[in-house]
Tab-separated table of C-alpha atoms in Angstrom:
chain	number	residue	atom	x	y	z
A	84	MET	CA	27.492	10.638	20.008
A	85	PRO	CA	25.967	8.134	17.562
A	86	SER	CA	24.419	9.455	14.400
A	87	ASN	CA	21.158	8.134	13.025
A	88	THR	CA	21.309	6.440	9.637
A	89	THR	CA	20.082	8.652	6.804
A	90	PRO	CA	16.515	7.486	6.185
A	91	THR	CA	15.940	5.619	2.946
A	92	ILE	CA	12.192	5.838	3.452
A	93	ASN	CA	9.902	8.800	2.862
A	94	ARG	CA	7.674	9.354	5.890
A	95	ARG	CA	5.394	12.007	4.373
A	96	PHE	CA	2.502	9.591	4.966
A	97	THR	CA	2.685	6.925	7.644
A	98	CYS	CA	0.205	4.398	9.033
A	99	ALA	CA	0.048	4.330	12.801
A	100	PRO	CA	0.913	1.407	15.057
A	101	MET	CA	-2.402	0.228	16.499
A	102	MET	CA	-2.776	-2.590	18.990
A	103	ASP	CA	-4.960	-5.440	17.700
A	104	TRP	CA	-5.324	-3.704	14.332
A	105	SER	CA	-2.094	-3.109	12.400
A	106	ASP	CA	-1.005	-6.738	12.264
A	107	ARG	CA	0.732	-8.280	9.247
A	108	HIS	CA	-2.563	-9.083	7.466
A	109	CYS	CA	-3.757	-5.507	7.868
A	110	ARG	CA	-0.452	-4.135	6.641
A	111	TYR	CA	-0.497	-6.386	3.564
A	112	PHE	CA	-4.000	-5.101	2.779
A	113	TRP	CA	-2.894	-1.476	3.235
A	114	ARG	CA	0.083	-2.022	0.945
A	115	LEU	CA	-2.288	-2.996	-1.850
A	116	LEU	CA	-3.756	0.504	-1.536
A	117	SER	CA	-0.508	2.489	-1.335
A	118	LYS	CA	2.975	1.569	-2.507
A	119	HIS	CA	4.682	4.504	-0.760
A	120	ALA	CA	3.096	4.881	2.690
A	121	VAL	CA	5.317	3.760	5.570
A	122	LEU	CA	3.629	1.096	7.718
A	123	TYR	CA	4.145	0.522	11.446
A	124	THR	CA	3.561	-2.682	13.375
A	125	GLU	CA	1.548	-3.031	16.520
A	126	MET	CA	3.645	-2.258	19.587
A	127	VAL	CA	5.664	-5.309	20.665
A	128	THR	CA	7.211	-5.327	24.126
A	129	THR	CA	10.849	-6.243	24.598
A	130	GLY	CA	9.839	-9.079	26.914
A	131	ALA	CA	7.638	-10.631	24.235
A	132	LEU	CA	10.533	-10.667	21.776
A	133	ILE	CA	13.240	-11.799	24.161
A	134	TYR	CA	11.252	-14.461	26.007
A	135	GLY	CA	8.273	-15.169	23.739
A	136	ASP	CA	7.526	-16.456	20.265
A	137	ARG	CA	9.844	-14.205	18.295
A	138	GLU	CA	8.764	-15.473	14.895
A	139	ARG	CA	5.112	-14.799	15.665
A	140	PHE	CA	5.832	-11.182	16.513
A	141	LEU	CA	8.434	-10.421	13.848
A	142	ARG	CA	7.188	-12.309	10.784
A	143	PHE	CA	6.013	-10.082	7.971
A	144	ASN	CA	5.681	-10.211	4.198
A	145	ALA	CA	8.368	-8.646	2.033
A	146	GLU	CA	5.575	-6.865	0.128
A	147	GLU	CA	4.815	-4.778	3.238
A	148	ALA	CA	8.095	-2.839	3.048
A	149	PRO	CA	8.840	-0.189	4.053
A	150	VAL	CA	7.621	-1.328	7.467
A	151	ALA	CA	8.787	-0.223	10.906
A	152	LEU	CA	8.749	-2.262	14.103
A	153	GLN	CA	7.425	-0.388	17.131
A	154	LEU	CA	8.908	-1.475	20.458
A	155	GLY	CA	7.617	-1.015	23.974
A	156	GLY	CA	10.149	-1.013	26.773
A	157	SER	CA	12.436	1.064	28.992
A	158	ASP	CA	15.552	-1.045	29.482
A	159	PRO	CA	18.291	0.195	27.123
A	160	GLU	CA	19.997	-3.169	26.685
A	161	ALA	CA	16.734	-5.035	26.080
A	162	LEU	CA	15.661	-2.423	23.533
A	163	ALA	CA	19.035	-2.629	21.796
A	164	GLN	CA	18.722	-6.407	21.589
A	165	CYS	CA	15.227	-6.139	20.116
A	166	ALA	CA	16.331	-3.459	17.655
A	167	ALA	CA	18.976	-5.915	16.471
A	168	TYR	CA	16.247	-8.527	15.949
A	169	ALA	CA	14.310	-5.997	13.855
A	170	GLU	CA	17.323	-5.327	11.666
A	171	GLN	CA	18.015	-9.047	11.255
A	172	TRP	CA	14.419	-9.664	10.178
A	173	GLY	CA	14.552	-6.914	7.550
A	174	TYR	CA	12.539	-4.103	9.079
A	175	SER	CA	13.147	-0.643	7.617
A	176	GLU	CA	13.032	1.201	10.949
A	177	VAL	CA	12.668	0.728	14.705
A	178	ASN	CA	10.347	3.002	16.676
A	179	LEU	CA	10.093	3.471	20.449
A	180	ASN	CA	6.616	3.894	21.935
A	181	CYS	CA	6.451	6.835	24.344
A	182	GLY	CA	2.816	7.639	23.705
A	183	CYS	CA	0.549	4.812	24.899
A	184	PRO	CA	-1.391	5.908	28.026
A	185	SER	CA	-2.857	2.595	29.203
A	186	ASP	CA	-2.482	1.491	32.818
A	187	ARG	CA	-1.174	-1.876	31.684
A	188	VAL	CA	1.833	-0.463	29.851
A	189	GLN	CA	2.452	2.160	32.535
A	190	SER	CA	2.870	-0.605	35.083
A	191	GLY	CA	5.608	-2.013	32.857
A	192	ARG	CA	7.265	1.394	32.513
A	193	ILE	CA	6.268	1.566	28.868
A	194	GLY	CA	4.577	4.223	26.775
A	195	ALA	CA	3.637	7.797	27.610
A	196	CYS	CA	4.832	7.597	31.210
A	197	LEU	CA	8.396	7.630	29.834
A	198	MET	CA	7.957	11.287	28.888
A	199	ALA	CA	8.564	11.996	32.575
A	200	GLU	CA	12.035	10.434	32.213
A	201	PRO	CA	13.663	12.051	29.165
A	202	GLU	CA	17.209	11.065	30.212
A	203	LEU	CA	16.203	7.414	30.391
A	204	VAL	CA	14.602	7.679	26.965
A	205	ARG	CA	17.813	9.253	25.618
A	206	GLU	CA	19.757	6.281	26.970
A	207	CYS	CA	17.306	3.874	25.347
A	208	MET	CA	17.557	5.597	21.982
A	209	SER	CA	21.353	5.744	22.174
A	210	ALA	CA	21.554	2.031	22.964
A	211	MET	CA	19.378	1.111	19.993
A	212	MET	CA	21.176	3.411	17.585
A	213	GLU	CA	24.563	2.082	18.616
A	214	ARG	CA	23.380	-1.474	17.923
A	215	VAL	CA	21.748	-1.118	14.495
A	216	GLY	CA	22.264	0.576	11.160
A	217	ILE	CA	18.583	1.113	10.335
A	218	PRO	CA	16.806	4.335	11.391
A	219	VAL	CA	15.568	4.578	14.984
A	220	SER	CA	12.632	6.904	15.656
A	221	ILE	CA	10.345	7.767	18.546
A	222	LYS	CA	6.589	8.304	18.881
A	223	HIS	CA	5.351	10.390	21.801
A	224	ARG	CA	2.698	12.814	23.011
A	225	ILE	CA	2.945	16.600	23.275
A	226	GLY	CA	2.976	16.080	27.025
A	227	ILE	CA	1.608	14.198	29.999
A	228	ASP	CA	-0.421	15.253	33.025
A	229	ASP	CA	0.848	18.549	34.462
A	230	MET	CA	3.932	18.812	32.266
A	231	GLU	CA	4.304	22.373	30.989
A	232	ASP	CA	2.932	22.240	27.486
A	233	TYR	CA	5.630	23.577	25.173
A	234	ALA	CA	8.523	23.836	27.597
A	235	GLY	CA	8.058	20.234	28.657
A	236	LEU	CA	7.775	19.027	25.070
A	237	LEU	CA	10.872	20.941	24.000
A	238	ASN	CA	12.903	19.633	26.915
A	239	PHE	CA	11.881	16.060	26.112
A	240	VAL	CA	12.682	16.396	22.401
A	241	ASP	CA	15.992	18.181	22.953
A	242	THR	CA	17.090	15.595	25.509
A	243	VAL	CA	16.198	12.666	23.253
A	244	ALA	CA	17.785	14.363	20.225
A	245	ARG	CA	21.137	14.266	22.006
A	246	SER	CA	21.093	10.537	21.288
A	247	GLY	CA	21.341	11.368	17.589
A	248	CYS	CA	17.679	10.590	16.912
A	249	THR	CA	16.264	12.917	14.267
A	250	THR	CA	12.766	11.504	13.632
A	251	PHE	CA	10.015	12.409	16.094
A	252	ILE	CA	6.414	11.303	15.550
A	253	VAL	CA	4.313	13.566	17.735
A	254	HIS	CA	0.759	12.702	18.755
A	255	ALA	CA	-0.669	16.215	19.048
A	256	ARG	CA	-2.666	15.444	22.186
A	257	LYS	CA	-1.551	15.463	25.800
A	258	ALA	CA	-1.929	12.152	27.641
A	259	TRP	CA	-3.553	12.262	31.058
A	260	LEU	CA	-2.207	9.218	32.846
A	261	GLN	CA	-4.277	9.888	35.961
A	262	GLY	CA	-8.037	10.136	35.714
A	263	LEU	CA	-8.643	9.287	32.045
A	264	SER	CA	-8.981	5.900	30.365
A	265	PRO	CA	-6.986	5.061	27.215
A	266	LYS	CA	-10.192	5.509	25.198
A	267	GLU	CA	-10.813	8.939	26.732
A	268	ASN	CA	-7.185	9.851	26.026
A	269	ARG	CA	-7.928	9.467	22.311
A	270	ASP	CA	-10.589	12.188	22.319
A	271	ILE	CA	-10.800	14.365	25.418
A	272	PRO	CA	-7.504	16.281	25.625
A	273	PRO	CA	-7.602	18.879	22.816
A	274	LEU	CA	-5.458	18.432	19.745
A	275	ASP	CA	-2.763	21.066	19.293
A	276	TYR	CA	-1.268	20.900	15.819
A	277	GLU	CA	0.136	24.406	16.233
A	278	LEU	CA	2.351	23.223	19.073
A	279	VAL	CA	3.802	20.526	16.818
A	280	ALA	CA	4.304	23.027	13.992
A	281	ARG	CA	6.113	25.346	16.409
A	282	LEU	CA	8.416	22.481	17.355
A	283	LYS	CA	9.319	22.034	13.686
A	284	GLN	CA	9.904	25.766	13.228
A	285	GLU	CA	12.242	25.930	16.198
A	286	ARG	CA	13.981	22.616	15.487
A	287	PRO	CA	14.177	22.599	11.661
A	288	ASN	CA	16.970	19.994	11.688
A	289	LEU	CA	14.582	17.381	13.094
A	290	GLU	CA	12.058	15.376	11.092
A	291	ILE	CA	8.715	16.100	12.753
A	292	ILE	CA	5.684	13.970	11.899
A	293	VAL	CA	2.266	14.792	13.326
A	294	ASN	CA	-0.330	12.253	14.461
A	295	GLY	CA	-3.799	12.498	15.969
A	296	GLY	CA	-7.298	13.149	14.626
A	297	ILE	CA	-6.348	13.533	10.945
A	298	LYS	CA	-9.234	12.471	8.718
A	299	THR	CA	-8.693	13.626	5.114
A	300	LEU	CA	-5.922	13.952	2.555
A	301	ASN	CA	-6.756	17.656	2.245
A	302	GLN	CA	-6.008	18.002	5.938
A	303	CYS	CA	-2.779	16.066	5.383
A	304	GLN	CA	-1.732	18.487	2.651
A	305	GLU	CA	-2.406	21.469	4.911
A	306	LEU	CA	-0.347	19.993	7.739
A	307	LEU	CA	2.478	19.109	5.358
A	308	THR	CA	3.032	22.770	4.546
A	309	GLY	CA	4.764	23.133	7.914
A	310	LEU	CA	5.641	19.577	8.909
A	311	ASP	CA	7.634	16.711	7.433
A	312	GLY	CA	4.996	14.017	7.599
A	313	VAL	CA	1.586	12.894	8.808
A	314	MET	CA	0.535	9.698	10.545
A	315	LEU	CA	-3.020	8.367	10.328
A	316	GLY	CA	-4.502	5.548	12.353
A	317	ARG	CA	-8.169	5.092	13.135
A	318	GLU	CA	-9.358	6.915	10.011
A	319	ILE	CA	-7.537	4.664	7.560
A	320	TYR	CA	-8.674	1.597	9.475
A	321	ALA	CA	-12.324	2.673	9.307
A	322	ASN	CA	-12.023	4.039	5.751
A	323	PRO	CA	-9.049	2.263	4.156
A	324	TYR	CA	-9.783	3.360	0.592
A	325	LEU	CA	-8.598	6.828	1.607
A	326	MET	CA	-5.121	5.355	1.100
A	327	ALA	CA	-5.733	4.705	-2.596
A	328	ASP	CA	-5.024	8.360	-3.381
A	329	VAL	CA	-2.005	8.713	-1.081
A	330	ASP	CA	0.567	7.885	-3.739
A	331	LYS	CA	-0.829	10.484	-6.145
A	332	ILE	CA	-1.715	13.283	-3.734
A	333	ILE	CA	1.053	12.956	-1.160
A	334	TYR	CA	3.895	11.432	-3.194
A	335	GLY	CA	3.144	12.750	-6.683
A	336	ALA	CA	2.860	9.326	-8.317
A	337	THR	CA	1.343	9.198	-11.804
A	338	THR	CA	0.050	5.620	-11.646
A	339	PRO	CA	-3.765	5.490	-11.371
A	340	PRO	CA	-5.045	4.330	-7.975
A	341	PRO	CA	-6.302	0.743	-7.762
A	342	SER	CA	-10.027	0.149	-7.693
A	343	ARG	CA	-11.580	-1.500	-4.671
A	344	LEU	CA	-12.265	-4.621	-6.713
A	345	GLU	CA	-8.633	-4.790	-7.884
A	346	VAL	CA	-7.469	-4.542	-4.281
A	347	MET	CA	-9.794	-7.297	-3.124
A	348	ARG	CA	-8.821	-9.600	-5.990
A	349	GLU	CA	-5.196	-9.328	-4.935
A	350	PHE	CA	-6.160	-9.777	-1.310
A	351	VAL	CA	-8.051	-12.959	-2.187
A	352	ASN	CA	-4.801	-14.426	-3.532
A	353	TYR	CA	-3.087	-13.503	-0.268
A	354	CYS	CA	-5.915	-15.055	1.764
A	355	GLU	CA	-5.750	-18.301	-0.203
A	356	GLU	CA	-2.041	-18.613	0.542
A	357	GLU	CA	-2.492	-17.834	4.223
A	358	LEU	CA	-5.463	-20.211	4.540
A	359	SER	CA	-3.220	-22.998	3.283
A	360	LYS	CA	-0.946	-22.247	6.262
A	361	GLY	CA	-3.782	-22.554	8.759
A	362	VAL	CA	-4.655	-18.869	9.191
A	363	LYS	CA	-8.356	-18.213	9.823
A	364	LEU	CA	-10.196	-16.204	7.186
A	365	SER	CA	-11.667	-13.823	9.758
A	366	SER	CA	-8.161	-12.885	10.951
A	367	MET	CA	-7.579	-11.365	7.533
A	368	THR	CA	-10.950	-10.149	6.313
A	369	ARG	CA	-11.725	-8.164	9.479
A	370	HIS	CA	-9.346	-5.487	8.182
A	371	THR	CA	-11.328	-5.008	4.958
A	372	LEU	CA	-14.744	-4.217	6.435
A	373	GLY	CA	-14.511	-0.471	5.810
A	374	LEU	CA	-13.314	-0.684	2.198
A	375	TYR	CA	-16.688	0.234	0.684
A	376	GLN	CA	-17.613	2.802	3.322
A	377	GLY	CA	-20.162	5.298	2.007
A	378	LEU	CA	-21.077	3.287	-1.086
A	379	PRO	CA	-24.303	1.381	-1.873
A	380	GLY	CA	-24.014	-2.167	-0.650
A	381	ALA	CA	-21.331	-1.413	1.936
A	382	ARG	CA	-23.509	-2.706	4.738
A	383	ARG	CA	-24.191	-5.966	2.877
A	384	PHE	CA	-20.455	-6.359	2.193
A	385	ARG	CA	-19.690	-6.025	5.908
A	386	ARG	CA	-22.538	-8.305	6.929
A	387	VAL	CA	-21.553	-11.179	4.641
A	388	ILE	CA	-17.970	-11.115	5.899
A	389	SER	CA	-18.851	-10.564	9.556
A	390	GLU	CA	-21.422	-13.355	9.616
A	391	ASN	CA	-19.436	-15.953	7.681
A	392	ALA	CA	-15.672	-15.420	7.785
A	393	HIS	CA	-15.364	-16.717	11.351
A	394	LYS	CA	-17.075	-20.025	10.614
A	395	SER	CA	-15.070	-23.231	10.665
A	396	GLY	CA	-13.669	-23.993	7.228
A	397	ALA	CA	-14.570	-20.580	5.797
A	398	GLY	CA	-12.749	-19.902	2.522
A	399	VAL	CA	-12.387	-17.134	-0.035
A	400	ASP	CA	-15.857	-17.862	-1.406
A	401	VAL	CA	-17.053	-15.687	1.479
A	402	ILE	CA	-15.097	-12.753	0.026
A	403	TRP	CA	-16.464	-13.359	-3.458
A	404	GLN	CA	-19.999	-13.471	-2.072
A	405	ALA	CA	-19.436	-10.181	-0.239
A	406	LEU	CA	-18.015	-8.587	-3.381
A	407	GLN	CA	-21.004	-9.736	-5.402
A	408	GLU	CA	-23.273	-8.002	-2.892
A	409	VAL	CA	-21.507	-4.669	-3.222
A	410	GLU	CA	-20.011	-4.501	-6.710
A	411	SER	CA	-23.386	-4.961	-8.402
A	412	GLY	CA	-24.457	-1.656	-6.874
A	413	VAL	CA	-21.251	0.315	-7.452
């Protein structure tokens, strides 16, 4: 049985893979806020990597590290091949998506529907782990449809763990693949953190990270008393400055957190470099819109960027104008 590589990354705080959101520009921006958080890419299907524009999907900045590539797929050999690509490109980890509930990925035998096939998932994980030396992890739900809540979860985890996988990122919400939309699946099934904590108690040898509905660092600290890590997604996208205190509160760092203005000044330098390569300003600045959430001038900051960054030829002067609108009132 293969054995997973001892992680060289600390997953106490991780940033969730989010389609259309956690792209390389977003991750660079997040890294300016936290030096220790582990970042995850958007899900990339095996077909996209094997047959598509591999550089487009795999390119990232060295400053993003540690960063994990999340894969979507169900063919062991294809996943192993893509895991090898991830290792070659310098990713810190490969993660298998077994949590996405959308009809589109279900039709491709990807995502949460794989929880109904734990033996297949075990084969997929084994194939990836045999191919690469970097850690291989899995992200999944607490269950799907009529699966028995804890018994079904435990059977899935135990089966997958036989591959040698030790890191399980558990979205603490059941996915209903029949009758609910992906958007409804983010809110309607109740969260059950206690079920995830029970999993950790009964499988203490596994690294268990909880995901779903976490909104504050105080909540993170509470969950970390019984779990190995937390994963946040929508909250840090809507309110990214929450991450500025992650290094101090979650990792015990003594370095003062960066100010919002310091973060944006560094991000301007990044934007200038990317603009010179033909990247559109709006592709980068859209990830910053929530930075001043709750502060005077936040609405003006968002408006200036939203109304101007997409225009042809837009440059970093748009960012400076937005900062002038908000920083004068901070």
